[in-house]
mmCIF file with all atom_site columns, N, CA and C in Angstrom:
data_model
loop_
_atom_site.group_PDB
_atom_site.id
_atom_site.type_symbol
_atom_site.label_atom_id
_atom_site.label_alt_id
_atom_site.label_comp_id
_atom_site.label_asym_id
_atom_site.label_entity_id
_atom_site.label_seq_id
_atom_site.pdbx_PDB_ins_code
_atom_site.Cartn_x
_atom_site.Cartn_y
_atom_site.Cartn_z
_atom_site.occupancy
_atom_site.B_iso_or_equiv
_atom_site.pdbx_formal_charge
_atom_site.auth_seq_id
_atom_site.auth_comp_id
_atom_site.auth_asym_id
_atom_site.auth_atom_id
_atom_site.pdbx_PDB_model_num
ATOM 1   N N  . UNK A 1 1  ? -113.092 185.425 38.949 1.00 0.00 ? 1  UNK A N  1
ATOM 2   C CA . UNK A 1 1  ? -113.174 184.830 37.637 1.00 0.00 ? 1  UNK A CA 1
ATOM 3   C C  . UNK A 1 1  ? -114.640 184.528 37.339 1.00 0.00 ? 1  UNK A C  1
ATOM 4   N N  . UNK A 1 2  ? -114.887 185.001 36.001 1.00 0.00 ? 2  UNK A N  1
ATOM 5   C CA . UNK A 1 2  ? -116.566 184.703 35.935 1.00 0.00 ? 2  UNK A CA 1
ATOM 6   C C  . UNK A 1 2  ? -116.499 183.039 35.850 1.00 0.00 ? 2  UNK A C  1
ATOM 7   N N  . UNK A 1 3  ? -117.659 182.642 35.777 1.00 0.00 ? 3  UNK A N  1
ATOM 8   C CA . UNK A 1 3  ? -117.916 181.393 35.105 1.00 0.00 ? 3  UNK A CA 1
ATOM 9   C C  . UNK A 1 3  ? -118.954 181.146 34.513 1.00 0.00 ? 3  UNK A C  1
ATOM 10  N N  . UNK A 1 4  ? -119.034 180.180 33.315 1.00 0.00 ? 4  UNK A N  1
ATOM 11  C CA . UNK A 1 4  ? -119.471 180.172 32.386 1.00 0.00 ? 4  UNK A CA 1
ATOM 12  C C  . UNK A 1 4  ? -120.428 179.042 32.167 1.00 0.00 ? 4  UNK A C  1
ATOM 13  N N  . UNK A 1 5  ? -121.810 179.364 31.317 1.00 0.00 ? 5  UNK A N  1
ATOM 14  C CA . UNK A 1 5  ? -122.490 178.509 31.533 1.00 0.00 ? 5  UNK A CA 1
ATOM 15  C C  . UNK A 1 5  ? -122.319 177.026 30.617 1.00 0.00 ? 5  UNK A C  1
ATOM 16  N N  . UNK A 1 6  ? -123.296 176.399 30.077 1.00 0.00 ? 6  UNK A N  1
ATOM 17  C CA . UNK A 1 6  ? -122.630 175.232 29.230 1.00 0.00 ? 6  UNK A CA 1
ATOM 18  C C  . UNK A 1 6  ? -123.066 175.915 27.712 1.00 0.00 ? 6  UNK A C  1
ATOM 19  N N  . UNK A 1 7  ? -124.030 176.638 27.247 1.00 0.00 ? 7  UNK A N  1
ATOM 20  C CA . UNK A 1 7  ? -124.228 177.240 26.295 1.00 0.00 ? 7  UNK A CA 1
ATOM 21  C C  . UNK A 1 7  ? -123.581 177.773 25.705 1.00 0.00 ? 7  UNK A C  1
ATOM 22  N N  . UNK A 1 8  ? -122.709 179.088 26.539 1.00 0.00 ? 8  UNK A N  1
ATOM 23  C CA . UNK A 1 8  ? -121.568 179.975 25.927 1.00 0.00 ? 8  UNK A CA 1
ATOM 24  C C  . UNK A 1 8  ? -119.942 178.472 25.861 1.00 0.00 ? 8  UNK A C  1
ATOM 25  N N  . UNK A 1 9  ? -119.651 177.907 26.496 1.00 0.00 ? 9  UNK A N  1
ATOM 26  C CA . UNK A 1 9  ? -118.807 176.937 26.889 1.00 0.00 ? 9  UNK A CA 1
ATOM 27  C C  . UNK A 1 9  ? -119.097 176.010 25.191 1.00 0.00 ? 9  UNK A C  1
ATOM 28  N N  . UNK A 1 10 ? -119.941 175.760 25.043 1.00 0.00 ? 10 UNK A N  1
ATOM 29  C CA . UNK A 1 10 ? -120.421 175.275 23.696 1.00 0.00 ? 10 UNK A CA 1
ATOM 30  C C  . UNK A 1 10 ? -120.118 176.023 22.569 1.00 0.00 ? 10 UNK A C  1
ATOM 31  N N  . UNK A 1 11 ? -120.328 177.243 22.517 1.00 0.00 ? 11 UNK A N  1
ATOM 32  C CA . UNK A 1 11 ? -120.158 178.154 21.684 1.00 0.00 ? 11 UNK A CA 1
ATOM 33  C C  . UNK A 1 11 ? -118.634 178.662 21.335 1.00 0.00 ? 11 UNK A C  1
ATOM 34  N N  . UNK A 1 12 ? -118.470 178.803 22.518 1.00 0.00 ? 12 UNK A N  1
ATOM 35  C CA . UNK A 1 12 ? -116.668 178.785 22.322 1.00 0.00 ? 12 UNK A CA 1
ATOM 36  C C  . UNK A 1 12 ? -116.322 178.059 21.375 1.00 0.00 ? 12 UNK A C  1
ATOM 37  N N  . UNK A 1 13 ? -116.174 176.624 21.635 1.00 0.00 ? 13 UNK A N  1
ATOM 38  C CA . UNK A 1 13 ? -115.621 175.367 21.509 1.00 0.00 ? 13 UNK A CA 1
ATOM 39  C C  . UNK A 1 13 ? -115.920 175.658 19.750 1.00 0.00 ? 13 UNK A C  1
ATOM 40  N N  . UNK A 1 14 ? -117.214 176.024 19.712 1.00 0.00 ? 14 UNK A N  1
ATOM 41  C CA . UNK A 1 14 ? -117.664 176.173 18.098 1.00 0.00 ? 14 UNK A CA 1
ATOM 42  C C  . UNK A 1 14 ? -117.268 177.188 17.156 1.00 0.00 ? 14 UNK A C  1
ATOM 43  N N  . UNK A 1 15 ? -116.537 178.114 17.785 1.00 0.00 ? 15 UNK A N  1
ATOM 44  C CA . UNK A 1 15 ? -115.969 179.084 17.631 1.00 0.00 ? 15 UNK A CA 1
ATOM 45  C C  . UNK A 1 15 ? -114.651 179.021 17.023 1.00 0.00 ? 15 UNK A C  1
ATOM 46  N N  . UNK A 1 16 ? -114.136 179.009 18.275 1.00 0.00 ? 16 UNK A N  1
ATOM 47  C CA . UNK A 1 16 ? -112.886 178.815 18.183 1.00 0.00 ? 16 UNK A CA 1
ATOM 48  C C  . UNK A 1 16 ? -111.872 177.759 17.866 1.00 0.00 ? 16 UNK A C  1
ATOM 49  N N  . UNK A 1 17 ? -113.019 176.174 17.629 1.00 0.00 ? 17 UNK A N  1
ATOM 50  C CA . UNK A 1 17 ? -112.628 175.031 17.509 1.00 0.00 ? 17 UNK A CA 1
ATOM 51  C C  . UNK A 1 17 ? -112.464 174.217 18.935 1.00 0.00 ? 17 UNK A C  1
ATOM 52  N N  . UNK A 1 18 ? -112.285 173.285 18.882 1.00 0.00 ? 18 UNK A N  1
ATOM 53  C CA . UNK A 1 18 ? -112.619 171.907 20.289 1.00 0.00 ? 18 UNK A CA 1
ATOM 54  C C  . UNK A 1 18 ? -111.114 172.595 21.284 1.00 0.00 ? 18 UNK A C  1
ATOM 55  N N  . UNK A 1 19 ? -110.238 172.225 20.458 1.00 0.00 ? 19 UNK A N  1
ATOM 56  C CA . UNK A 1 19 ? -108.974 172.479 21.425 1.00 0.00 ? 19 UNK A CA 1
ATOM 57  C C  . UNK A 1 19 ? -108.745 173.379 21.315 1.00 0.00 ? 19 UNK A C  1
ATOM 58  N N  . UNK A 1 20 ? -108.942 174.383 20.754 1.00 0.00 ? 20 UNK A N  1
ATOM 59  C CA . UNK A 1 20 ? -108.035 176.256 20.964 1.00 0.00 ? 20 UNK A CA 1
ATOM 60  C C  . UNK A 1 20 ? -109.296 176.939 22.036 1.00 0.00 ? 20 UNK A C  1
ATOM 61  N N  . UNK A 1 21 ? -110.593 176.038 22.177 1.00 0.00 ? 21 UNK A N  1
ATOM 62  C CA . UNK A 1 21 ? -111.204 176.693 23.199 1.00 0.00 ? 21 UNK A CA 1
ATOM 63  C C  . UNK A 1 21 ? -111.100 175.826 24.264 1.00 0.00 ? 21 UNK A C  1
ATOM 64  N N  . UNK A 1 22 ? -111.147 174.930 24.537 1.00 0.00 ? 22 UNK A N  1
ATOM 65  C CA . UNK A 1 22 ? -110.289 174.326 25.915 1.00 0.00 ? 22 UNK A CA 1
ATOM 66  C C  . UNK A 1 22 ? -109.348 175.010 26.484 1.00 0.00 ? 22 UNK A C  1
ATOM 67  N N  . UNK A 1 23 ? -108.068 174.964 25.148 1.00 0.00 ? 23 UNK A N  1
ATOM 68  C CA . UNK A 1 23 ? -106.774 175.886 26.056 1.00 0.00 ? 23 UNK A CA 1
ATOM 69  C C  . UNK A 1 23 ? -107.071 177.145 26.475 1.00 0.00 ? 23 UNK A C  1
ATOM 70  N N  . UNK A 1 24 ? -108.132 177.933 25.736 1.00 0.00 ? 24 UNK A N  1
ATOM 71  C CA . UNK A 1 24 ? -108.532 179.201 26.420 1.00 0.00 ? 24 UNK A CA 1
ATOM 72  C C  . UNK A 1 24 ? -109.427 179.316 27.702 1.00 0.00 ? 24 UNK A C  1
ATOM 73  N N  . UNK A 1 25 ? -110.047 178.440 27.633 1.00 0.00 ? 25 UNK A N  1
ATOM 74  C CA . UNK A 1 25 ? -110.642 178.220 28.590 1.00 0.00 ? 25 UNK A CA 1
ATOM 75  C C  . UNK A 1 25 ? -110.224 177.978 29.866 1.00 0.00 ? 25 UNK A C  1
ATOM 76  N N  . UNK A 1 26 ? -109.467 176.714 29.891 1.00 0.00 ? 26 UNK A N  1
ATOM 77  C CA . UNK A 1 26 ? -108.810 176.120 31.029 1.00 0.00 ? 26 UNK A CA 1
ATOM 78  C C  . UNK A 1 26 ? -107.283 176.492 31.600 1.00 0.00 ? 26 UNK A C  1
ATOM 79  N N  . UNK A 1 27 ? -106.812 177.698 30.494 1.00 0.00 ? 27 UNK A N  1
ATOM 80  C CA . UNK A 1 27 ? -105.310 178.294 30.630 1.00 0.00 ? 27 UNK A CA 1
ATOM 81  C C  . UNK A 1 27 ? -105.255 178.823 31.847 1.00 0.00 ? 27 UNK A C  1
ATOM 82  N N  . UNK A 1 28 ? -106.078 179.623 32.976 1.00 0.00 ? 28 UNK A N  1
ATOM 83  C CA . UNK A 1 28 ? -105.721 180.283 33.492 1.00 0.00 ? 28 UNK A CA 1
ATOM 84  C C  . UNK A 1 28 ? -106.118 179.235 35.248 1.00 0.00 ? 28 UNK A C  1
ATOM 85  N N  . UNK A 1 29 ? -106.724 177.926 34.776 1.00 0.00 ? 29 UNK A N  1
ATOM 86  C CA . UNK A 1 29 ? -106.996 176.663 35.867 1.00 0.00 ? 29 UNK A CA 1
ATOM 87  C C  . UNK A 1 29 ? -106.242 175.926 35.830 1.00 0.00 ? 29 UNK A C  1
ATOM 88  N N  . UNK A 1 30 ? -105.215 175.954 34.503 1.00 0.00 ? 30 UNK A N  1
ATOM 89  C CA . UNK A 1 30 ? -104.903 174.752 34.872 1.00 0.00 ? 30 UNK A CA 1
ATOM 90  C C  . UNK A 1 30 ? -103.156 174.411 34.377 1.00 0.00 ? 30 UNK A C  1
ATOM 91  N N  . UNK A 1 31 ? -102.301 173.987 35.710 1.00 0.00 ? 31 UNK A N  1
ATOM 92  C CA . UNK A 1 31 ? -101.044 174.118 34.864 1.00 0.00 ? 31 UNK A CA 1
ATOM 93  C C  . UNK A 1 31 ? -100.868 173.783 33.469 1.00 0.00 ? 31 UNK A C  1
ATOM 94  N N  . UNK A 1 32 ? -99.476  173.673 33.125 1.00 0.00 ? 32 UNK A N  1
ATOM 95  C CA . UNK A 1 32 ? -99.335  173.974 31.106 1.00 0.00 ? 32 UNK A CA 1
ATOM 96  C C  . UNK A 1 32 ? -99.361  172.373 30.939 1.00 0.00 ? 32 UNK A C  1
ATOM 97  N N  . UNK A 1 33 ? -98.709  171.388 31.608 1.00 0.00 ? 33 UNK A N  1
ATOM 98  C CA . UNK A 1 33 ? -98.182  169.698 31.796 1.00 0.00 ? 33 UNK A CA 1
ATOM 99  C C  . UNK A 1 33 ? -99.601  169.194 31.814 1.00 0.00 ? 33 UNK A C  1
ATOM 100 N N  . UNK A 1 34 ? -100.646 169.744 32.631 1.00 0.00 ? 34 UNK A N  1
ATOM 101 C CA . UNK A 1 34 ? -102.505 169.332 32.788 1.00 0.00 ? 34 UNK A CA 1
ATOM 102 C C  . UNK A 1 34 ? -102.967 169.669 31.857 1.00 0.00 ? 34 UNK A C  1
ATOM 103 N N  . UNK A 1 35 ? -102.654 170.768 31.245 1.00 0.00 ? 35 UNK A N  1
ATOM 104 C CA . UNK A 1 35 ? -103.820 171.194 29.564 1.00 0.00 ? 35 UNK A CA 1
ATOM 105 C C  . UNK A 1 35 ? -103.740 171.061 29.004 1.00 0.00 ? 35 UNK A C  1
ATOM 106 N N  . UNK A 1 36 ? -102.032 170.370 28.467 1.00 0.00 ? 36 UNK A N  1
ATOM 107 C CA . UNK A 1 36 ? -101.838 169.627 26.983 1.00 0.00 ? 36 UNK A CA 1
ATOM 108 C C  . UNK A 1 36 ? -102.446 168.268 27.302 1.00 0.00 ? 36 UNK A C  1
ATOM 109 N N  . UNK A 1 37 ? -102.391 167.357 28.442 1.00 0.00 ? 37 UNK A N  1
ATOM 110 C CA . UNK A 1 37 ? -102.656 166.415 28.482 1.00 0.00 ? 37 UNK A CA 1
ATOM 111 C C  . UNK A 1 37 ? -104.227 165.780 28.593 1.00 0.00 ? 37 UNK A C  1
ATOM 112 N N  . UNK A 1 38 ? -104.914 167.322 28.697 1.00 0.00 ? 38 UNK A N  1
ATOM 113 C CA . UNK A 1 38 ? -106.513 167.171 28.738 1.00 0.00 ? 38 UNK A CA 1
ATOM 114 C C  . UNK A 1 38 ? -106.474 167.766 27.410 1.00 0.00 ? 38 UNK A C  1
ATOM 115 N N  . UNK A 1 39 ? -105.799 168.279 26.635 1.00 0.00 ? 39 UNK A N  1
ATOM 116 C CA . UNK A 1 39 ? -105.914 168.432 25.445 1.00 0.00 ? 39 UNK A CA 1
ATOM 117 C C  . UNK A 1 39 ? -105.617 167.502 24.068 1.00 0.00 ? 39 UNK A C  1
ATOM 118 N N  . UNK A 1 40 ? -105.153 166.490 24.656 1.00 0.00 ? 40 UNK A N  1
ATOM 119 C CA . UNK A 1 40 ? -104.777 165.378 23.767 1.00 0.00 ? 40 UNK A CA 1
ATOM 120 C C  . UNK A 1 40 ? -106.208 164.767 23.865 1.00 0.00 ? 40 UNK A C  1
ATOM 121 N N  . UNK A 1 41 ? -106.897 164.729 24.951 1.00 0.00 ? 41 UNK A N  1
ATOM 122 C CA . UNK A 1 41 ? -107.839 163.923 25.324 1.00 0.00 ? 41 UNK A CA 1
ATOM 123 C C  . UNK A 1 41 ? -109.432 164.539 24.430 1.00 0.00 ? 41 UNK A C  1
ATOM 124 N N  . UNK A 1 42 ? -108.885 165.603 24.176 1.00 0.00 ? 42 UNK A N  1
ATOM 125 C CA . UNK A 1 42 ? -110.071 166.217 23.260 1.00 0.00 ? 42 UNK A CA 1
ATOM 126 C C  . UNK A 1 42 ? -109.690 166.071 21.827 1.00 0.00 ? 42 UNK A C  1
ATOM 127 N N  . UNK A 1 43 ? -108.405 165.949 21.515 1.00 0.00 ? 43 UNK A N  1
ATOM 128 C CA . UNK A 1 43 ? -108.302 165.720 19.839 1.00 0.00 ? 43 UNK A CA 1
ATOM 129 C C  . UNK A 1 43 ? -108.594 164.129 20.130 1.00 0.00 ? 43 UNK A C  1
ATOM 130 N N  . UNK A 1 44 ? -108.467 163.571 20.761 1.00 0.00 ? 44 UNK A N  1
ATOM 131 C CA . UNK A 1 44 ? -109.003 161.727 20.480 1.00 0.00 ? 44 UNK A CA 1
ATOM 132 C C  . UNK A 1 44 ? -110.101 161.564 20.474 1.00 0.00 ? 44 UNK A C  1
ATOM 133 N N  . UNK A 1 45 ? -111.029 162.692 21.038 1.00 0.00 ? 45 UNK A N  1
ATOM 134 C CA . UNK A 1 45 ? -112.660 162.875 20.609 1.00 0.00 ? 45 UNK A CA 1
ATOM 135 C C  . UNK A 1 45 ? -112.800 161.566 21.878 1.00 0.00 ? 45 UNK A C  1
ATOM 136 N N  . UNK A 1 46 ? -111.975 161.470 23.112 1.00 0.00 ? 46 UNK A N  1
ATOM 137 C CA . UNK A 1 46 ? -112.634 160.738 23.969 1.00 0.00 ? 46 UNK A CA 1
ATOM 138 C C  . UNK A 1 46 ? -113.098 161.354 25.241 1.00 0.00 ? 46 UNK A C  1
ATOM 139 N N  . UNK A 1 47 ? -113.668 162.542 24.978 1.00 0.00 ? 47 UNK A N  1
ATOM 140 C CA . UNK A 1 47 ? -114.664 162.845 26.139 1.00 0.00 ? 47 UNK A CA 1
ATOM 141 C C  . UNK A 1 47 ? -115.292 164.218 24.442 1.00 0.00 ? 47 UNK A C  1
ATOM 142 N N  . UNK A 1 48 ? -116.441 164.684 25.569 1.00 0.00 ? 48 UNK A N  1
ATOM 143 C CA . UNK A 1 48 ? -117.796 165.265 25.157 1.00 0.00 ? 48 UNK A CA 1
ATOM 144 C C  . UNK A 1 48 ? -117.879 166.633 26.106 1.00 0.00 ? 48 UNK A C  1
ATOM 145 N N  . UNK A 1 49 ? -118.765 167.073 25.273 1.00 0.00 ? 49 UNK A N  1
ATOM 146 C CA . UNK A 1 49 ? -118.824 168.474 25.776 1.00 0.00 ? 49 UNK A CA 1
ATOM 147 C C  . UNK A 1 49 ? -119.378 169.189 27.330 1.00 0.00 ? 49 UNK A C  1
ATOM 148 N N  . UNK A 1 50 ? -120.155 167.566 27.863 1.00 0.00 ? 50 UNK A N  1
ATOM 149 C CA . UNK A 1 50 ? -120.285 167.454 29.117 1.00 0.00 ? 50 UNK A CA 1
ATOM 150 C C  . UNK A 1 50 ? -119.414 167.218 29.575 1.00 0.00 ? 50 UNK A C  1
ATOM 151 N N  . UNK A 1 51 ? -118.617 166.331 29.978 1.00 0.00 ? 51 UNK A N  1
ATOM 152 C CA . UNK A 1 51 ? -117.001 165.652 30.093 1.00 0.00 ? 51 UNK A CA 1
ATOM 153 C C  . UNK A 1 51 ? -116.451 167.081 30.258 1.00 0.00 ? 51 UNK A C  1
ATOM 154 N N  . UNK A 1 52 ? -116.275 167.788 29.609 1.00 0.00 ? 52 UNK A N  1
ATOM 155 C CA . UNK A 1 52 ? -114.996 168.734 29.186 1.00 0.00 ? 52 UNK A CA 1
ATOM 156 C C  . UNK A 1 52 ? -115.577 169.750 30.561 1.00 0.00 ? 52 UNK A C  1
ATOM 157 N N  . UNK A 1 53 ? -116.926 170.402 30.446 1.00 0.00 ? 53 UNK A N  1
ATOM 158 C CA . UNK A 1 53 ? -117.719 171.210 30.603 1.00 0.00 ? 53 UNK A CA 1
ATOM 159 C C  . UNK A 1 53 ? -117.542 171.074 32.217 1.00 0.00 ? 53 UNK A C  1
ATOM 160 N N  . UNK A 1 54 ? -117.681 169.524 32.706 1.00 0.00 ? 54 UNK A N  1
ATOM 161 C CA . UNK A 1 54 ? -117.703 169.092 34.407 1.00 0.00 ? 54 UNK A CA 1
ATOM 162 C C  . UNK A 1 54 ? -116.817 169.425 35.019 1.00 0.00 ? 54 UNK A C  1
ATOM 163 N N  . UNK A 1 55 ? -115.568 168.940 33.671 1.00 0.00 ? 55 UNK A N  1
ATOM 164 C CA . UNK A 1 55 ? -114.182 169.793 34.094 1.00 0.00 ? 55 UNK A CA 1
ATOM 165 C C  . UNK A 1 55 ? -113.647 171.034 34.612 1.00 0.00 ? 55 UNK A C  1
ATOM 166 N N  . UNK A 1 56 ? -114.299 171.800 33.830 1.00 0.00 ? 56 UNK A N  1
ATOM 167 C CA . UNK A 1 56 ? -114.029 173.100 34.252 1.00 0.00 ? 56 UNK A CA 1
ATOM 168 C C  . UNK A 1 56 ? -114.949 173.433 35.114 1.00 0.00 ? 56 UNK A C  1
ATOM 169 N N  . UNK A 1 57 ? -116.294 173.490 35.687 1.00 0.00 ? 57 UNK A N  1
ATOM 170 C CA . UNK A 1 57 ? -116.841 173.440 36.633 1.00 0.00 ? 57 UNK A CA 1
ATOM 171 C C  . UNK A 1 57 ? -115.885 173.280 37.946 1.00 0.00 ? 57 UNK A C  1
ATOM 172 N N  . UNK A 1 58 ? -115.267 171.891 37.843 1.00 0.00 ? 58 UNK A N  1
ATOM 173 C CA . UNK A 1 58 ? -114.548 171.058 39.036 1.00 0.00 ? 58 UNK A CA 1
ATOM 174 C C  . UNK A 1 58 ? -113.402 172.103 39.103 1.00 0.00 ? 58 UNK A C  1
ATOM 175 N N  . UNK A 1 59 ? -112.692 172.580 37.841 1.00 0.00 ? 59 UNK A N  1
ATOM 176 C CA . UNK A 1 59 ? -111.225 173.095 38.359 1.00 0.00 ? 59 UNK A CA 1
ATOM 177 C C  . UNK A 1 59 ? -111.703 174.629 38.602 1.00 0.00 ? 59 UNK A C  1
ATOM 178 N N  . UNK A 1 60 ? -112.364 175.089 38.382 1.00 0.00 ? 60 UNK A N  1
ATOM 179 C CA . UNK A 1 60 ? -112.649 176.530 39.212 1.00 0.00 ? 60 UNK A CA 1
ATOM 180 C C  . UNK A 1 60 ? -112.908 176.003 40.219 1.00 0.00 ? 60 UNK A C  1
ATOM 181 N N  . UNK A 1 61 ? -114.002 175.155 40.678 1.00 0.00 ? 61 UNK A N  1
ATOM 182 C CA . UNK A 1 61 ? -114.037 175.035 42.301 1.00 0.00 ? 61 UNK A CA 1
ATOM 183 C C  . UNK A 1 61 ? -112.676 175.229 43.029 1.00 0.00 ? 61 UNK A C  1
ATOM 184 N N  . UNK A 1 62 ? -112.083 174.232 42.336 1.00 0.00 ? 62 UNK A N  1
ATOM 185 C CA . UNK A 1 62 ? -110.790 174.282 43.004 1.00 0.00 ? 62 UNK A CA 1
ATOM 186 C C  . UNK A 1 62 ? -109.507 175.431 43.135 1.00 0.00 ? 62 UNK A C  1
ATOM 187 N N  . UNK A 1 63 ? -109.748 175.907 42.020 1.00 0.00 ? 63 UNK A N  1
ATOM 188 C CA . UNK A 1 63 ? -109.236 177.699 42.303 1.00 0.00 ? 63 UNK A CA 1
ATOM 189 C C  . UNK A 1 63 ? -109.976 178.179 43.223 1.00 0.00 ? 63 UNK A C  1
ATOM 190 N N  . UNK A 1 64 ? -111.230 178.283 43.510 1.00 0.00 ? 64 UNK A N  1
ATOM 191 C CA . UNK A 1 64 ? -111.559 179.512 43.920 1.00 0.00 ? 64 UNK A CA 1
ATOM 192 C C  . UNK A 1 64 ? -111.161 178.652 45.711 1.00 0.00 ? 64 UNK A C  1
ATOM 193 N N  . UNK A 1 65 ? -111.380 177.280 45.980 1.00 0.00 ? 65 UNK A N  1
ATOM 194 C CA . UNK A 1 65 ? -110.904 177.131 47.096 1.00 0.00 ? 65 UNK A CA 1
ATOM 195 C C  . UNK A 1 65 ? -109.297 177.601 47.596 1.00 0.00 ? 65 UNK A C  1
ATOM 196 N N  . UNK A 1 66 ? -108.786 177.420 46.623 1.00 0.00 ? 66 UNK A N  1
ATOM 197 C CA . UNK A 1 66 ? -106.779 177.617 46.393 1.00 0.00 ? 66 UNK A CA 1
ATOM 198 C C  . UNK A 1 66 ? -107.077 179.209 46.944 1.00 0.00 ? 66 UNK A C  1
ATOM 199 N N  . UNK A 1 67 ? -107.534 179.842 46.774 1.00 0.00 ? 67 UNK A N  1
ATOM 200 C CA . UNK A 1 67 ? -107.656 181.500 46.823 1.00 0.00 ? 67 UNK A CA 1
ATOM 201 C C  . UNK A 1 67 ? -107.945 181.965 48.233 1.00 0.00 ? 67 UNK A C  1
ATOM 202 N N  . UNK A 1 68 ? -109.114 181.338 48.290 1.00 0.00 ? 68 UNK A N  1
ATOM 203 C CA . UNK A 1 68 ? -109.277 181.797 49.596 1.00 0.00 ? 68 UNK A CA 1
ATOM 204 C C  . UNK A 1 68 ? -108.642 180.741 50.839 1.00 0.00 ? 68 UNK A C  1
ATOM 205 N N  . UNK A 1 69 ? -107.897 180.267 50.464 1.00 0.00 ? 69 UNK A N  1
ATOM 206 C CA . UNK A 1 69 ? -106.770 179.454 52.231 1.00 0.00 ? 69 UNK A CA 1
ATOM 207 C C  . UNK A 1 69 ? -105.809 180.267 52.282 1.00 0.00 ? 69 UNK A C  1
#
């Protein structure tokens, strides 16, 4: 899985809008019960594009550890 820097990650978001680029983003990290519920958390405008951005950083780590055990 590539990963993405915070620039393009920004651009998305601007793109495609705050939450339809989250769910694209984070669809393939993160179960469906985890991405609506980090997705509520972005229409309340209570986290930021760093916030969001650390996130996905953190949950690829954690795929790519899930992969290789």
């Amino acid at each position: 899985m590539k990963s993405i820097n915070i620039l393009d990650f920004k651009y998305i978001c601007y793109v495609e809008g705050k939450r339809k680029g989250v769910e694209k983003l984070f669809a393939k990290l993160l179960e469906t019960k985890k991405l609506n519920a980090f997705c509520k958390k972005v229409e309340k405008k209570d986290i930021d594009f760093k916030k969001i951005y650390k996130e996905y950083v953190d949950a690829q780590e954690i795929k790519k550890l899930a992969v290789k055990s």
